[in-house]
Coordinates of C-alpha atoms in Angstrom, one line a residue:
P163 CA -135.1 66.7 -30.5
I164 CA -135.4 67.2 -34.3
V165 CA -139.0 66.9 -35.4
G166 CA -139.8 65.6 -38.8
Y167 CA -142.4 67.1 -41.1
K168 CA -145.7 65.5 -40.4
N169 CA -144.2 62.0 -40.3
D170 CA -144.5 61.0 -36.6
V171 CA -140.7 60.9 -36.3
V172 CA -138.5 62.7 -33.8
N173 CA -134.8 62.3 -34.1
T174 CA -132.1 63.2 -31.5
L175 CA -129.3 65.6 -32.2
R176 CA -126.6 65.2 -29.6
L177 CA -124.7 68.3 -28.7
W178 CA -121.5 67.5 -26.8
S179 CA -120.0 69.9 -24.3
A180 CA -116.7 69.5 -22.5
R181 CA -116.7 69.5 -18.7
S182 CA -113.7 69.4 -16.4
S183 CA -113.4 66.5 -14.0
E184 CA -111.9 68.9 -11.5
D185 CA -113.5 72.3 -11.2
F186 CA -111.3 73.8 -8.6
D187 CA -107.8 72.9 -7.2
F188 CA -107.7 73.9 -3.5
D189 CA -104.0 73.3 -3.2
Y190 CA -103.2 76.0 -5.7
F191 CA -105.8 78.3 -4.2
N192 CA -104.4 77.9 -0.7
S193 CA -100.9 78.7 -2.0
G194 CA -102.2 81.9 -3.5
D195 CA -102.1 80.8 -7.2
Y196 CA -105.7 81.7 -7.9
E197 CA -105.4 81.5 -11.7
Q198 CA -103.9 78.0 -11.6
A199 CA -106.7 76.9 -9.2
V200 CA -109.2 77.1 -12.1
Y201 CA -106.8 76.5 -15.0
Q202 CA -107.8 72.8 -15.5
K203 CA -111.5 73.7 -15.7
I204 CA -110.8 76.5 -18.3
F205 CA -108.4 74.4 -20.2
S206 CA -110.7 71.4 -20.5
E207 CA -113.8 73.3 -21.3
N208 CA -112.1 75.4 -24.1
I209 CA -112.4 72.3 -26.3
S210 CA -116.1 72.9 -27.0
K211 CA -116.2 76.7 -26.5
V212 CA -115.6 77.8 -30.1
L213 CA -116.0 75.4 -33.1
Y214 CA -113.0 75.4 -35.6
P215 CA -110.6 77.8 -33.9
N216 CA -108.0 79.6 -36.0
D217 CA -105.5 77.0 -36.9
S218 CA -102.8 79.2 -38.4
E219 CA -100.8 78.9 -35.1
S220 CA -99.7 75.7 -33.4
C221 CA -101.8 76.2 -30.4
G222 CA -104.9 76.6 -32.6
R223 CA -104.0 73.4 -34.5
E224 CA -103.7 71.5 -31.3
L225 CA -107.0 72.7 -30.0
R226 CA -108.6 71.8 -33.3
L227 CA -107.3 68.3 -33.3
K228 CA -108.4 67.8 -29.7
Q229 CA -111.8 69.2 -30.7
E230 CA -112.2 66.8 -33.6
Y231 CA -111.2 63.9 -31.4
F232 CA -113.5 65.0 -28.6
F233 CA -116.6 65.1 -30.8
T234 CA -115.9 61.9 -32.6
A235 CA -115.0 60.0 -29.4
A236 CA -118.1 61.2 -27.7
S237 CA -120.2 60.2 -30.6
M238 CA -118.6 56.8 -31.0
A239 CA -119.0 56.0 -27.3
D240 CA -122.6 56.9 -27.5
I241 CA -123.1 54.8 -30.6
I242 CA -121.6 51.7 -28.9
R243 CA -123.5 52.4 -25.7
R244 CA -126.9 52.4 -27.6
Y245 CA -125.9 49.4 -29.7
K246 CA -125.0 47.4 -26.5
V247 CA -128.5 48.0 -25.0
E248 CA -130.0 45.3 -27.3
N249 CA -126.9 43.7 -29.0
N250 CA -123.9 41.9 -27.6
D251 CA -122.1 40.9 -30.7
L252 CA -120.0 43.9 -32.0
T253 CA -119.0 41.9 -35.1
S254 CA -122.5 42.7 -36.4
L255 CA -122.3 46.4 -35.6
F256 CA -122.5 47.4 -39.3
E257 CA -125.8 45.6 -39.6
K258 CA -127.4 48.2 -37.2
M259 CA -125.2 51.2 -37.6
S260 CA -124.1 53.3 -40.6
I261 CA -121.8 56.2 -40.0
Q262 CA -121.4 58.9 -42.6
L263 CA -118.2 60.9 -42.5
N264 CA -119.1 64.4 -43.5
D265 CA -115.7 65.5 -45.0
T266 CA -112.5 64.7 -43.1
H267 CA -113.2 66.5 -39.8
P268 CA -114.7 63.4 -38.2
A269 CA -112.2 61.0 -39.9
L270 CA -110.7 60.1 -36.5
A271 CA -113.9 58.1 -35.8
V272 CA -112.4 55.4 -38.0
V273 CA -109.4 55.0 -35.7
E274 CA -111.5 55.5 -32.6
L275 CA -113.8 52.6 -33.5
M276 CA -110.7 50.5 -34.1
R277 CA -109.4 51.5 -30.7
I278 CA -112.7 50.6 -29.0
L279 CA -113.0 47.2 -30.7
I280 CA -109.4 46.2 -30.2
D281 CA -108.5 47.8 -26.8
E282 CA -111.9 47.6 -25.0
Y283 CA -113.5 44.5 -26.6
F284 CA -110.3 42.6 -27.5
M285 CA -111.5 41.9 -31.1
D286 CA -109.0 40.4 -33.6
W287 CA -107.3 43.2 -35.6
N288 CA -108.4 41.9 -39.0
K289 CA -112.0 41.4 -37.8
A290 CA -112.1 44.9 -36.3
W291 CA -110.9 46.4 -39.5
S292 CA -113.5 44.6 -41.5
V293 CA -116.3 45.8 -39.1
T294 CA -115.0 49.3 -39.2
Q295 CA -114.9 49.5 -43.0
R296 CA -118.4 48.2 -43.3
C297 CA -119.7 50.8 -40.7
F298 CA -118.2 53.9 -42.4
A299 CA -118.9 55.8 -45.6
Y300 CA -117.1 59.0 -46.6
T301 CA -118.6 62.1 -48.3
N302 CA -116.0 64.5 -49.8
H303 CA -117.0 68.2 -50.0
T304 CA -114.0 69.8 -51.7
L305 CA -111.8 69.7 -54.8
M306 CA -109.2 72.0 -53.1
P307 CA -106.1 69.8 -52.3
E308 CA -105.1 72.2 -49.6
A309 CA -108.5 71.8 -47.9
L310 CA -107.9 68.1 -47.3
E311 CA -106.8 67.8 -43.7
C312 CA -103.3 66.7 -42.8
W313 CA -102.0 66.6 -39.3
S314 CA -98.4 66.5 -38.3
V315 CA -97.1 63.2 -36.8
E316 CA -95.5 65.3 -34.1
L317 CA -98.9 66.7 -33.0
F318 CA -100.4 63.2 -33.2
E319 CA -97.7 61.8 -31.0
K320 CA -98.4 64.5 -28.4
V321 CA -102.2 64.5 -28.4
L322 CA -103.2 61.0 -29.6
P323 CA -100.3 58.5 -29.4
R324 CA -102.5 55.4 -29.4
H325 CA -104.4 56.6 -32.4
L326 CA -101.1 57.3 -34.2
Q327 CA -100.0 53.7 -33.5
L328 CA -103.2 52.4 -34.9
I329 CA -102.9 54.6 -38.0
Y330 CA -99.4 53.2 -38.6
E331 CA -100.9 49.7 -38.3
I332 CA -103.7 50.5 -40.8
N333 CA -101.2 52.1 -43.1
A334 CA -99.0 49.0 -43.0
Y335 CA -102.0 46.8 -43.8
F336 CA -103.0 49.1 -46.6
L337 CA -99.5 49.4 -48.1
K338 CA -99.2 45.6 -48.2
E339 CA -102.4 45.5 -50.3
I340 CA -101.4 48.2 -52.8
K341 CA -97.9 47.0 -53.2
A342 CA -99.4 43.7 -54.5
H343 CA -101.8 45.6 -56.7
F344 CA -99.4 48.2 -58.1
L345 CA -96.2 46.2 -58.1
G346 CA -93.1 48.4 -58.5
D347 CA -95.1 51.7 -58.8
D348 CA -93.3 53.4 -55.8
E349 CA -94.5 56.9 -56.7
R350 CA -98.2 55.8 -56.6
I351 CA -97.6 53.9 -53.4
A352 CA -96.1 57.0 -51.8
R353 CA -99.0 59.2 -53.0
M354 CA -101.6 56.8 -51.5
S355 CA -99.9 56.2 -48.2
L356 CA -101.6 57.6 -45.1
V357 CA -98.3 59.1 -44.1
Q358 CA -97.0 62.0 -46.2
E359 CA -93.2 61.8 -46.0
G360 CA -91.0 64.9 -46.0
E361 CA -89.3 67.3 -43.6
Q362 CA -92.4 67.1 -41.4
K363 CA -94.3 63.9 -41.6
R364 CA -98.1 64.3 -41.9
I365 CA -101.2 62.1 -41.6
R366 CA -103.5 62.4 -44.6
M367 CA -107.0 62.3 -43.2
A368 CA -108.8 62.1 -46.6
H369 CA -106.8 58.9 -47.3
L370 CA -107.8 57.5 -43.9
S371 CA -111.5 58.3 -44.7
I372 CA -111.3 56.5 -48.1
I373 CA -109.6 53.3 -46.9
G374 CA -111.6 53.2 -43.7
S375 CA -115.0 53.3 -45.6
H376 CA -116.9 51.1 -48.0
S377 CA -118.3 54.0 -49.9
V378 CA -116.8 57.3 -51.2
N379 CA -119.1 60.0 -52.8
G380 CA -118.9 63.5 -54.1
V381 CA -121.8 65.9 -53.9
S382 CA -122.5 66.8 -57.6
R383 CA -122.0 64.7 -60.7
L384 CA -119.1 66.9 -62.0
H385 CA -117.5 66.9 -58.6
S386 CA -117.7 63.1 -58.3
E387 CA -116.2 62.6 -61.7
L388 CA -113.4 65.0 -60.9
L389 CA -112.7 63.1 -57.7
K390 CA -112.2 59.9 -59.8
Q391 CA -110.2 61.6 -62.5
T392 CA -107.9 63.9 -60.4
L393 CA -107.9 64.2 -56.6
F394 CA -108.5 60.5 -55.8
K395 CA -107.6 58.9 -59.1
D396 CA -105.2 56.5 -57.4
F397 CA -107.9 55.2 -55.0
Y398 CA -110.5 55.0 -57.8
D399 CA -108.1 52.8 -59.8
L400 CA -107.9 50.5 -56.7
Y401 CA -111.5 50.7 -55.5
P402 CA -113.7 51.7 -58.4
E403 CA -116.7 50.1 -56.8
R404 CA -116.6 52.4 -53.8
F405 CA -117.0 55.6 -55.7
N406 CA -120.5 57.1 -56.4
N407 CA -122.3 60.4 -56.6
K408 CA -124.9 61.9 -54.3
T409 CA -125.8 65.4 -55.6
N410 CA -126.6 67.7 -52.7
G411 CA -130.1 68.9 -52.0
I412 CA -131.9 71.4 -49.8
T413 CA -135.0 71.1 -47.7
P414 CA -138.1 72.7 -49.2
R415 CA -139.7 73.0 -45.8
R416 CA -137.2 75.6 -44.6
W417 CA -136.1 77.2 -47.9
L418 CA -139.5 77.7 -49.4
L419 CA -142.3 76.9 -47.0
K420 CA -140.8 78.8 -44.1
A421 CA -138.5 81.3 -45.7
N422 CA -140.9 82.4 -48.4
P423 CA -144.5 82.0 -47.1
R424 CA -146.0 84.3 -49.7
L425 CA -144.6 82.2 -52.6
A426 CA -145.3 79.0 -50.8
G427 CA -148.9 80.1 -50.4
L428 CA -149.4 80.9 -54.1
I429 CA -147.9 77.6 -55.1
T430 CA -150.1 75.6 -52.7
K431 CA -153.2 77.5 -53.9
S432 CA -152.3 76.8 -57.5
I433 CA -151.1 73.1 -57.4
G434 CA -151.9 71.8 -53.9
N435 CA -149.6 71.1 -51.0
N436 CA -148.1 67.8 -52.1
W437 CA -144.9 69.6 -53.2
I438 CA -143.9 70.2 -49.6
T439 CA -142.9 66.5 -49.3
H440 CA -142.6 65.7 -53.1
L441 CA -140.8 68.6 -54.6
E442 CA -141.0 67.2 -58.1
D443 CA -144.7 68.3 -58.0
L444 CA -143.4 71.8 -58.7
K445 CA -143.2 70.8 -62.3
K446 CA -146.9 71.5 -62.5
L447 CA -146.1 75.2 -62.3
E448 CA -144.7 75.2 -65.9
E449 CA -148.1 75.2 -67.5
L450 CA -149.1 78.2 -65.3
Q451 CA -146.4 80.5 -66.7
E452 CA -148.6 81.4 -69.6
K453 CA -151.4 82.7 -67.3
K454 CA -151.2 86.4 -66.9
A455 CA -152.9 86.5 -63.5
F456 CA -150.5 83.9 -62.1
R457 CA -147.5 85.9 -63.4
Q458 CA -148.9 89.1 -61.9
N459 CA -149.3 87.4 -58.5
W460 CA -145.8 86.0 -58.8
Q461 CA -144.3 89.4 -59.6
K462 CA -146.2 91.0 -56.6
I463 CA -144.8 88.4 -54.2
K464 CA -141.2 89.1 -55.5
E465 CA -141.8 92.9 -55.1
A466 CA -143.1 92.4 -51.6
N467 CA -140.1 90.3 -50.6
K468 CA -137.8 92.9 -52.1
Q469 CA -139.5 95.6 -50.1
D470 CA -139.0 93.6 -46.9
L471 CA -135.3 93.1 -47.6
A472 CA -134.9 96.8 -48.5
E473 CA -136.4 97.8 -45.1
Y474 CA -134.0 95.4 -43.4
I475 CA -131.0 96.9 -45.2
L476 CA -132.1 100.4 -44.3
K477 CA -132.6 99.4 -40.6
T478 CA -129.2 97.6 -40.3
T479 CA -126.9 99.6 -42.6
N480 CA -128.7 103.0 -42.9
I481 CA -128.5 102.7 -46.7
K482 CA -131.6 103.1 -48.8
V483 CA -131.9 100.8 -51.8
D484 CA -134.3 100.9 -54.6
P485 CA -136.8 97.9 -54.5
Q486 CA -137.4 98.5 -58.2
S487 CA -133.7 97.8 -59.0
M488 CA -132.5 94.3 -59.8
F489 CA -131.4 92.5 -56.6
N490 CA -128.1 90.9 -57.7
V491 CA -126.8 88.7 -55.0
Q492 CA -123.7 86.6 -54.1
I493 CA -123.9 84.9 -50.7
K494 CA -121.4 82.1 -49.7
R495 CA -118.3 81.5 -47.8
I496 CA -115.6 84.0 -48.7
H497 CA -112.9 82.2 -50.7
E498 CA -110.8 83.1 -53.7
Y499 CA -112.0 80.2 -55.8
K500 CA -115.6 81.4 -55.3
R501 CA -114.5 84.6 -57.0
Q502 CA -116.1 87.3 -55.0
L503 CA -113.5 89.5 -56.6
L504 CA -115.0 88.8 -60.1
F505 CA -118.3 90.1 -58.8
A506 CA -116.5 93.1 -57.2
F507 CA -114.7 93.9 -60.4
Y508 CA -118.0 93.9 -62.2
M509 CA -119.3 96.4 -59.7
I510 CA -116.3 98.6 -60.5
A511 CA -117.0 98.2 -64.2
Q512 CA -120.5 99.5 -63.7
Y513 CA -119.3 102.4 -61.7
L514 CA -116.9 103.3 -64.5
K515 CA -119.6 102.9 -67.1
I516 CA -121.9 105.4 -65.3
K517 CA -119.1 107.9 -64.7
N518 CA -118.0 107.8 -68.3
D519 CA -121.5 107.8 -69.9
P520 CA -124.5 108.0 -67.5
N521 CA -127.0 107.7 -70.4
S522 CA -125.7 104.4 -71.5
F523 CA -126.6 102.7 -68.2
K524 CA -130.0 101.2 -68.6
Q525 CA -130.6 98.8 -65.7
P526 CA -130.3 99.9 -62.0
R527 CA -129.0 97.2 -59.7
T528 CA -128.5 96.6 -56.0
F529 CA -125.4 94.4 -55.6
M530 CA -125.4 92.4 -52.4
M531 CA -122.8 90.2 -50.9
A532 CA -122.8 88.2 -47.7
G533 CA -120.6 85.5 -46.2
K534 CA -117.9 84.8 -43.6
A535 CA -114.2 84.4 -43.8
A536 CA -112.2 81.8 -41.9
P537 CA -110.4 83.3 -38.9
G538 CA -106.9 82.8 -40.3
Y539 CA -107.7 83.5 -44.0
A540 CA -106.2 87.0 -44.5
M541 CA -107.1 87.3 -48.2
A542 CA -110.7 86.5 -47.6
K543 CA -110.9 89.2 -44.9
L544 CA -109.2 91.6 -47.4
I545 CA -111.8 90.8 -50.0
I546 CA -114.6 91.8 -47.5
K547 CA -112.8 95.0 -46.9
F548 CA -112.4 95.6 -50.6
V549 CA -116.1 95.1 -51.3
N550 CA -117.0 97.5 -48.5
S551 CA -114.6 100.1 -49.8
I552 CA -116.2 99.8 -53.3
G553 CA -119.6 100.2 -51.5
D554 CA -118.4 103.3 -49.6
L555 CA -117.3 104.8 -52.9
I556 CA -120.4 104.0 -54.9
N557 CA -123.0 104.6 -52.3
N558 CA -121.7 108.1 -51.5
D559 CA -121.3 109.2 -55.1
P560 CA -124.5 111.1 -56.2
D561 CA -123.7 110.4 -59.9
V562 CA -123.8 106.7 -59.3
S563 CA -125.8 105.8 -56.2
S564 CA -129.2 106.5 -57.8
K565 CA -128.3 103.7 -60.3
I566 CA -126.4 101.1 -58.4
K567 CA -125.7 100.3 -54.7
V568 CA -123.3 97.9 -53.1
I569 CA -124.4 96.3 -49.8
F570 CA -122.3 93.9 -47.7
L571 CA -124.7 92.2 -45.3
E572 CA -122.9 91.4 -42.1
N573 CA -123.1 88.3 -39.9
Y574 CA -124.5 86.0 -42.5
R575 CA -126.6 83.3 -40.9
V576 CA -129.7 81.2 -41.6
S577 CA -132.2 83.8 -40.3
L578 CA -130.6 86.4 -42.6
A579 CA -130.5 83.9 -45.5
E580 CA -134.3 83.5 -45.1
K581 CA -134.7 87.2 -45.9
I582 CA -132.3 87.3 -48.8
F583 CA -133.2 84.3 -50.9
P584 CA -136.9 85.2 -51.3
A585 CA -136.0 88.7 -52.5
S586 CA -133.2 87.8 -54.9
E587 CA -133.5 88.0 -58.6
L588 CA -130.0 87.2 -60.0
S589 CA -127.9 84.6 -58.3
E590 CA -124.1 84.7 -58.7
Q591 CA -122.6 81.2 -58.9
I592 CA -119.3 82.2 -60.5
S593 CA -116.6 79.9 -59.1
T594 CA -113.8 78.8 -61.5
A595 CA -115.0 75.7 -63.4
G596 CA -113.7 72.6 -61.7
T597 CA -113.3 74.1 -58.2
E598 CA -116.8 74.0 -56.5
A599 CA -117.9 70.6 -55.2
S600 CA -121.6 71.4 -55.5
G601 CA -123.0 74.4 -53.7
T602 CA -126.5 74.6 -52.2
G603 CA -127.0 78.4 -52.2
N604 CA -127.5 78.0 -56.0
M605 CA -130.4 75.7 -55.3
K606 CA -132.0 78.0 -52.6
F607 CA -131.9 80.9 -55.0
M608 CA -133.5 78.7 -57.8
L609 CA -136.2 77.5 -55.4
N610 CA -137.1 81.1 -54.6
G611 CA -137.4 82.2 -58.2
A612 CA -134.0 83.8 -58.8
L613 CA -132.3 83.3 -62.2
T614 CA -128.6 82.2 -62.2
I615 CA -125.5 83.6 -63.8
G616 CA -122.7 81.1 -63.4
T617 CA -120.0 78.8 -64.7
L618 CA -120.5 75.2 -65.6
D619 CA -119.2 74.1 -62.1
G620 CA -120.6 72.1 -59.3
A621 CA -124.3 71.6 -59.3
N622 CA -124.7 74.4 -61.8
V623 CA -124.2 71.8 -64.5
E624 CA -127.2 69.8 -63.2
M625 CA -129.2 72.9 -62.7
A626 CA -128.7 73.9 -66.4
E627 CA -129.8 70.4 -67.4
Q628 CA -132.9 70.6 -65.2
V629 CA -134.0 74.1 -66.2
G630 CA -132.7 74.2 -69.7
E631 CA -129.6 76.1 -70.9
D632 CA -131.8 78.9 -72.3
D633 CA -133.0 79.6 -68.8
I634 CA -129.7 80.0 -67.1
F635 CA -126.9 82.5 -67.9
I636 CA -123.7 80.4 -68.4
F637 CA -120.4 82.1 -69.1
G638 CA -116.7 81.4 -68.8
L639 CA -114.2 78.6 -69.4
K640 CA -115.2 75.0 -68.9
T641 CA -113.3 72.6 -66.7
H642 CA -111.2 71.1 -69.4
E643 CA -110.5 74.6 -70.8
V644 CA -109.3 75.8 -67.4
E645 CA -106.8 72.8 -67.3
Q646 CA -105.6 73.5 -70.8
L647 CA -105.0 77.2 -70.1
K648 CA -103.0 76.4 -67.0
I649 CA -100.9 73.7 -68.7
G650 CA -100.2 76.1 -71.6
G651 CA -98.9 78.8 -69.3
Y652 CA -101.5 81.3 -68.1
N653 CA -100.5 85.0 -68.0
P654 CA -103.3 87.2 -66.5
M655 CA -101.7 90.4 -67.8
Q656 CA -102.3 89.2 -71.3
Y657 CA -106.0 89.4 -70.7
V658 CA -105.6 92.8 -69.0
G659 CA -104.0 94.1 -72.1
Q660 CA -107.0 92.9 -74.2
S661 CA -109.6 94.4 -71.9
P662 CA -109.8 98.2 -71.5
V663 CA -112.1 97.9 -68.5
L664 CA -109.9 95.3 -66.7
K665 CA -106.9 97.6 -67.4
E666 CA -108.7 100.5 -65.8
I667 CA -109.6 98.4 -62.7
H668 CA -105.9 97.3 -62.4
K669 CA -104.8 100.9 -62.6
L670 CA -107.3 102.1 -59.9
I671 CA -106.3 99.4 -57.5
K672 CA -102.6 100.1 -58.2
N673 CA -103.1 103.8 -57.5
N674 CA -104.9 103.2 -54.2
F675 CA -108.2 104.6 -55.5
F676 CA -110.2 102.4 -53.2
A677 CA -108.1 103.1 -50.1
P678 CA -106.6 106.6 -50.4
D679 CA -105.8 106.8 -46.7
Q680 CA -104.2 103.3 -46.5
Q681 CA -101.5 103.1 -49.1
G682 CA -100.9 99.6 -50.4
L683 CA -103.9 98.1 -48.5
F684 CA -105.1 96.2 -51.5
D685 CA -101.7 95.3 -52.9
P686 CA -102.2 91.6 -52.1
I687 CA -105.3 91.6 -54.3
L688 CA -103.3 93.4 -57.0
H689 CA -100.6 90.7 -56.8
S690 CA -102.9 87.8 -56.5
I691 CA -105.1 88.6 -59.5
F692 CA -102.8 90.4 -61.9
Q693 CA -99.6 88.4 -61.3
I694 CA -100.8 84.9 -60.4
D695 CA -104.6 84.7 -60.8
P696 CA -104.9 81.1 -59.7
Y697 CA -108.7 81.1 -60.3
L698 CA -108.6 82.8 -63.7
V699 CA -110.6 86.0 -62.8
C700 CA -108.9 87.9 -65.7
A701 CA -109.5 85.1 -68.2
D702 CA -113.3 85.0 -67.5
F703 CA -113.9 88.7 -66.9
D704 CA -114.9 89.8 -70.4
S705 CA -117.1 86.7 -70.9
Y706 CA -118.7 87.5 -67.5
C707 CA -119.4 91.1 -68.4
R708 CA -120.9 90.2 -71.8
M709 CA -123.3 87.8 -70.1
Q710 CA -124.2 90.4 -67.5
D711 CA -125.1 92.7 -70.4
V712 CA -127.5 90.0 -71.6
V713 CA -128.9 89.8 -68.1
S714 CA -129.6 93.5 -68.0
E715 CA -131.3 93.4 -71.4
K716 CA -133.5 90.4 -70.5
Y717 CA -134.4 91.9 -67.1
Q718 CA -136.1 94.9 -68.7
D719 CA -138.7 92.5 -70.2
R720 CA -140.5 91.8 -67.0
E721 CA -142.9 89.3 -68.5
W722 CA -140.0 87.3 -69.9
W723 CA -138.1 87.4 -66.6
T724 CA -141.2 86.3 -64.6
K725 CA -141.8 83.4 -66.9
K726 CA -138.2 82.3 -66.4
S727 CA -138.5 82.7 -62.7
I728 CA -141.5 80.4 -62.7
I729 CA -139.6 77.9 -64.9
N730 CA -136.7 77.9 -62.4
V731 CA -138.9 77.0 -59.5
A732 CA -140.8 74.4 -61.5
N733 CA -137.6 72.6 -62.2
A734 CA -136.1 72.7 -58.7
G735 CA -137.7 69.4 -57.7
Y736 CA -134.6 67.3 -58.3
F737 CA -132.6 69.4 -55.7
S738 CA -134.7 68.4 -52.7
S739 CA -132.8 66.9 -49.8
D740 CA -135.5 64.3 -49.7
R741 CA -134.2 62.8 -52.9
T742 CA -130.6 63.1 -51.7
I743 CA -131.3 61.3 -48.5
R744 CA -133.3 58.6 -50.3
E745 CA -130.2 57.9 -52.4
Y746 CA -127.9 57.8 -49.4
A747 CA -130.3 55.4 -47.6
H748 CA -130.7 53.1 -50.5
D749 CA -127.2 53.1 -52.0
I750 CA -125.0 53.5 -49.0
W751 CA -126.8 52.8 -45.7
G752 CA -128.8 49.9 -46.9
V753 CA -132.0 51.3 -45.6
E754 CA -135.3 51.7 -47.5
C755 CA -137.3 54.8 -46.9
D756 CA -140.6 56.2 -48.3

């Protein structure tokens, strides 16, 4: 049961678990093969043991496909079961049910519903397809082409042969439609097909999600525009009416009321408690920024939250951090496009600055990073190791550790996030422009009074509009500039040659400075950033450092910083998940809500 907030509503979240139909095979047991006797039970129940197994090997990919089908099939069966309690006519299913595909992982639900309608209820194919399309809507969560799921036809034939047959039928129906629409444009037709031709034929799950749905949305305004202009342009040309935007949001009940009770209490005392369900009421805080007593209370709350986090860090890492330093934080999934390496390079730059001229360093900082890497993502794991190595160097250098610290907080999870967000002062949202779909961590930082340094990417664009560009630290190339630079032939070493600090960082990594006992450990980073640099770390580095200098200068004016912190919270109302869900309900699901 999922309880709503003071609205007399309790929803049900169904958690599916695989169970074997045969727990024990006595024939194998009696013949002495004890492992085989329980093999079927173990094999079956593995499906729901670990979500998203490592798919870098074929066995992992097979388990993942089975897992995706298991969860979608269980959910679809349950939806049909509940519908049939009071309704017999499945041709009206879409009038009672709306199914939102959250990225491509549940895309098999489109085919599963077709299978149910055709095979189990003997519905006409065309009618089944019409019902299916009107039931489903698709939310895309990534601009990374490589993140759009594709499954080999060979694997489909092995695991889901009937579903593959239906996919071929859907594709034939779809190709007939687009051939009439884009007469003679064979390249476009090949791009849009559900089946990617080549040495190994693959099924494009994003394409299945688009053509099997009546609505396709991105999760920030920039993201949705880029979907239409780049990733799904062919489909937008065909179905412009299907595409829309639903900017992500976060729940204020968890991320402010529960996570930051001190700040929530001050806000409620000052403007009442209506903000809890109507986050736009936070706008009333703007007029309070000029009141000295209110600013002092705001500062005291931030200091208390920082002290709590400092104690947690000491307890879990045995590293003592200075609560009076700026808490500068990046927490998100570890991925090259999110540019944890840009943040890491800035840590190194500050280390070099202190070593070269200790008196020039004015603003102590505690750099914090948290996040998880996908099991098969070797570079992401190496980035975590790299940041920890930087931390080992800085935290154990007496010349430096009194001014800066580097903390990698392990096992990032919601309960840890609830400690980090309230204590944070500078939020790192530094993905390459045009790569982040939206982000929600940026909103959680904002709601807890952190200021943002970031690129004009994802929801940062809308955050800058809400709070005002003077109250957010924007740096780096814009989306169109990124594209122009790549088209013109980007050479990262050109930027290294122009930046003495970047040149020194390159030299240190090359000379194994951060891993003296493991020669060549960070060579993949050296190659990725200084030879290829797909996410333009080198191109944005100097701009980033200049903006960080502005941050340090501004932070020393505590009154200015506190005012901007209040302004950030006051303008976070738009990013409530209540607003997001209202838009989904009204625009996509056809449901009115209060």
